């Protein structure tokens, strides 16, 4: 029994914890931005609603598809640098 607790509490490189924290914090941030977009919708502030919706999609992309978003931003940066 004692060995199981020690094994579970063993230190790792932190990548699993980092992924979990980023996933939870990212989802909370995306939800908060989504709520703000909905509030802008209720006030018929279309510019604010569109801005918050785009921000929520951007944050959600980083939370759920971090590798793909990193690739897209890298490609975009390469295009800007070449110009």
PDB file of N, CA and C in Angstrom, residues 33-68:
ATOM      1  N   UNK A  33     -14.640  34.136 -22.373  1.00  0.00           N
ATOM      2  CA  UNK A  33     -14.723  34.959 -23.577  1.00  0.00           C
ATOM      3  C   UNK A  33     -16.041  34.692 -24.305  1.00  0.00           C
ATOM      4  N   UNK A  34     -16.489  33.436 -24.315  1.00  0.00           N
ATOM      5  CA  UNK A  34     -17.779  33.110 -24.935  1.00  0.00           C
ATOM      6  C   UNK A  34     -18.940  33.793 -24.230  1.00  0.00           C
ATOM      7  N   UNK A  35     -18.895  33.846 -22.901  1.00  0.00           N
ATOM      8  CA  UNK A  35     -19.941  34.538 -22.128  1.00  0.00           C
ATOM      9  C   UNK A  35     -19.930  36.025 -22.456  1.00  0.00           C
ATOM     10  N   UNK A  36     -18.732  36.603 -22.553  1.00  0.00           N
ATOM     11  CA  UNK A  36     -18.640  38.025 -22.907  1.00  0.00           C
ATOM     12  C   UNK A  36     -19.188  38.268 -24.318  1.00  0.00           C
ATOM     13  N   UNK A  37     -18.935  37.348 -25.244  1.00  0.00           N
ATOM     14  CA  UNK A  37     -19.475  37.478 -26.599  1.00  0.00           C
ATOM     15  C   UNK A  37     -21.000  37.444 -26.550  1.00  0.00           C
ATOM     16  N   UNK A  38     -21.554  36.567 -25.725  1.00  0.00           N
ATOM     17  CA  UNK A  38     -23.011  36.487 -25.598  1.00  0.00           C
ATOM     18  C   UNK A  38     -23.586  37.771 -25.007  1.00  0.00           C
ATOM     19  N   UNK A  39     -22.887  38.359 -24.024  1.00  0.00           N
ATOM     20  CA  UNK A  39     -23.349  39.630 -23.456  1.00  0.00           C
ATOM     21  C   UNK A  39     -23.346  40.724 -24.513  1.00  0.00           C
ATOM     22  N   UNK A  40     -22.317  40.745 -25.367  1.00  0.00           N
ATOM     23  CA  UNK A  40     -22.282  41.725 -26.458  1.00  0.00           C
ATOM     24  C   UNK A  40     -23.440  41.483 -27.432  1.00  0.00           C
ATOM     25  N   UNK A  41     -23.777  40.215 -27.651  1.00  0.00           N
ATOM     26  CA  UNK A  41     -24.906  39.886 -28.520  1.00  0.00           C
ATOM     27  C   UNK A  41     -26.205  40.435 -27.937  1.00  0.00           C
ATOM     28  N   UNK A  42     -26.395  40.266 -26.630  1.00  0.00           N
ATOM     29  CA  UNK A  42     -27.615  40.758 -25.993  1.00  0.00           C
ATOM     30  C   UNK A  42     -27.714  42.276 -26.060  1.00  0.00           C
ATOM     31  N   UNK A  43     -26.565  42.966 -26.003  1.00  0.00           N
ATOM     32  CA  UNK A  43     -26.561  44.428 -26.085  1.00  0.00           C
ATOM     33  C   UNK A  43     -26.561  44.910 -27.534  1.00  0.00           C
ATOM     34  N   UNK A  44     -26.563  43.970 -28.470  1.00  0.00           N
ATOM     35  CA  UNK A  44     -26.497  44.251 -29.906  1.00  0.00           C
ATOM     36  C   UNK A  44     -25.260  45.055 -30.270  1.00  0.00           C
ATOM     37  N   UNK A  45     -24.166  44.746 -29.594  1.00  0.00           N
ATOM     38  CA  UNK A  45     -22.859  45.325 -29.906  1.00  0.00           C
ATOM     39  C   UNK A  45     -22.137  44.320 -30.801  1.00  0.00           C
ATOM     40  N   UNK A  46     -22.389  44.438 -32.108  1.00  0.00           N
ATOM     41  CA  UNK A  46     -21.933  43.421 -33.051  1.00  0.00           C
ATOM     42  C   UNK A  46     -20.406  43.374 -33.157  1.00  0.00           C
ATOM     43  N   UNK A  47     -19.745  44.528 -33.099  1.00  0.00           N
ATOM     44  CA  UNK A  47     -18.287  44.542 -33.158  1.00  0.00           C
ATOM     45  C   UNK A  47     -17.664  43.818 -31.979  1.00  0.00           C
ATOM     46  N   UNK A  48     -18.183  44.083 -30.785  1.00  0.00           N
ATOM     47  CA  UNK A  48     -17.682  43.405 -29.588  1.00  0.00           C
ATOM     48  C   UNK A  48     -17.962  41.921 -29.631  1.00  0.00           C
ATOM     49  N   UNK A  49     -19.137  41.542 -30.138  1.00  0.00           N
ATOM     50  CA  UNK A  49     -19.493  40.134 -30.224  1.00  0.00           C
ATOM     51  C   UNK A  49     -18.555  39.401 -31.178  1.00  0.00           C
ATOM     52  N   UNK A  50     -18.294  39.986 -32.336  1.00  0.00           N
ATOM     53  CA  UNK A  50     -17.419  39.336 -33.308  1.00  0.00           C
ATOM     54  C   UNK A  50     -16.003  39.228 -32.759  1.00  0.00           C
ATOM     55  N   UNK A  51     -15.524  40.291 -32.115  1.00  0.00           N
ATOM     56  CA  UNK A  51     -14.180  40.274 -31.540  1.00  0.00           C
ATOM     57  C   UNK A  51     -14.050  39.179 -30.486  1.00  0.00           C
ATOM     58  N   UNK A  52     -15.012  39.078 -29.584  1.00  0.00           N
ATOM     59  CA  UNK A  52     -14.956  38.064 -28.537  1.00  0.00           C
ATOM     60  C   UNK A  52     -15.099  36.653 -29.113  1.00  0.00           C
ATOM     61  N   UNK A  53     -15.914  36.490 -30.148  1.00  0.00           N
ATOM     62  CA  UNK A  53     -16.087  35.174 -30.764  1.00  0.00           C
ATOM     63  C   UNK A  53     -14.789  34.723 -31.426  1.00  0.00           C
ATOM     64  N   UNK A  54     -14.140  35.630 -32.150  1.00  0.00           N
ATOM     65  CA  UNK A  54     -12.863  35.284 -32.780  1.00  0.00           C
ATOM     66  C   UNK A  54     -11.826  34.953 -31.709  1.00  0.00           C
ATOM     67  N   UNK A  55     -11.805  35.720 -30.629  1.00  0.00           N
ATOM     68  CA  UNK A  55     -10.864  35.448 -29.542  1.00  0.00           C
ATOM     69  C   UNK A  55     -11.139  34.082 -28.918  1.00  0.00           C
ATOM     70  N   UNK A  56     -12.412  33.735 -28.721  1.00  0.00           N
ATOM     71  CA  UNK A  56     -12.761  32.431 -28.136  1.00  0.00           C
ATOM     72  C   UNK A  56     -12.318  31.291 -29.050  1.00  0.00           C
ATOM     73  N   UNK A  57     -12.504  31.451 -30.345  1.00  0.00           N
ATOM     74  CA  UNK A  57     -12.088  30.411 -31.294  1.00  0.00           C
ATOM     75  C   UNK A  57     -10.564  30.277 -31.277  1.00  0.00           C
ATOM     76  N   UNK A  58      -9.855  31.398 -31.215  1.00  0.00           N
ATOM     77  CA  UNK A  58      -8.402  31.391 -31.184  1.00  0.00           C
ATOM     78  C   UNK A  58      -7.890  30.676 -29.927  1.00  0.00           C
ATOM     79  N   UNK A  59      -8.462  31.010 -28.780  1.00  0.00           N
ATOM     80  CA  UNK A  59      -8.054  30.362 -27.520  1.00  0.00           C
ATOM     81  C   UNK A  59      -8.400  28.880 -27.559  1.00  0.00           C
ATOM     82  N   UNK A  60      -9.585  28.538 -28.045  1.00  0.00           N
ATOM     83  CA  UNK A  60      -9.989  27.135 -28.127  1.00  0.00           C
ATOM     84  C   UNK A  60      -9.053  26.354 -29.047  1.00  0.00           C
ATOM     85  N   UNK A  61      -8.613  26.984 -30.129  1.00  0.00           N
ATOM     86  CA  UNK A  61      -7.667  26.321 -31.022  1.00  0.00           C
ATOM     87  C   UNK A  61      -6.374  25.970 -30.302  1.00  0.00           C
ATOM     88  N   UNK A  62      -5.865  26.891 -29.473  1.00  0.00           N
ATOM     89  CA  UNK A  62      -4.643  26.615 -28.733  1.00  0.00           C
ATOM     90  C   UNK A  62      -4.860  25.561 -27.655  1.00  0.00           C
ATOM     91  N   UNK A  63      -6.051  25.510 -27.071  1.00  0.00           N
ATOM     92  CA  UNK A  63      -6.313  24.539 -26.007  1.00  0.00           C
ATOM     93  C   UNK A  63      -6.493  23.140 -26.583  1.00  0.00           C
ATOM     94  N   UNK A  64      -7.296  23.009 -27.625  1.00  0.00           N
ATOM     95  CA  UNK A  64      -7.651  21.689 -28.134  1.00  0.00           C
ATOM     96  C   UNK A  64      -6.731  21.191 -29.240  1.00  0.00           C
ATOM     97  N   UNK A  65      -6.079  22.101 -29.970  1.00  0.00           N
ATOM     98  CA  UNK A  65      -5.196  21.711 -31.069  1.00  0.00           C
ATOM     99  C   UNK A  65      -3.877  22.488 -30.996  1.00  0.00           C
ATOM    100  N   UNK A  66      -3.103  22.326 -29.924  1.00  0.00           N
ATOM    101  CA  UNK A  66      -1.901  23.155 -29.762  1.00  0.00           C
ATOM    102  C   UNK A  66      -0.853  22.934 -30.847  1.00  0.00           C
ATOM    103  N   UNK A  67      -0.652  21.705 -31.271  1.00  0.00           N
ATOM    104  CA  UNK A  67       0.352  21.432 -32.299  1.00  0.00           C
ATOM    105  C   UNK A  67      -0.008  22.065 -33.631  1.00  0.00           C
ATOM    106  N   UNK A  68      -1.272  21.933 -34.010  1.00  0.00           N
ATOM    107  CA  UNK A  68      -1.715  22.502 -35.274  1.00  0.00           C
ATOM    108  C   UNK A  68      -1.647  24.025 -35.250  1.00  0.00           C
TER     109      UNK A  68
END
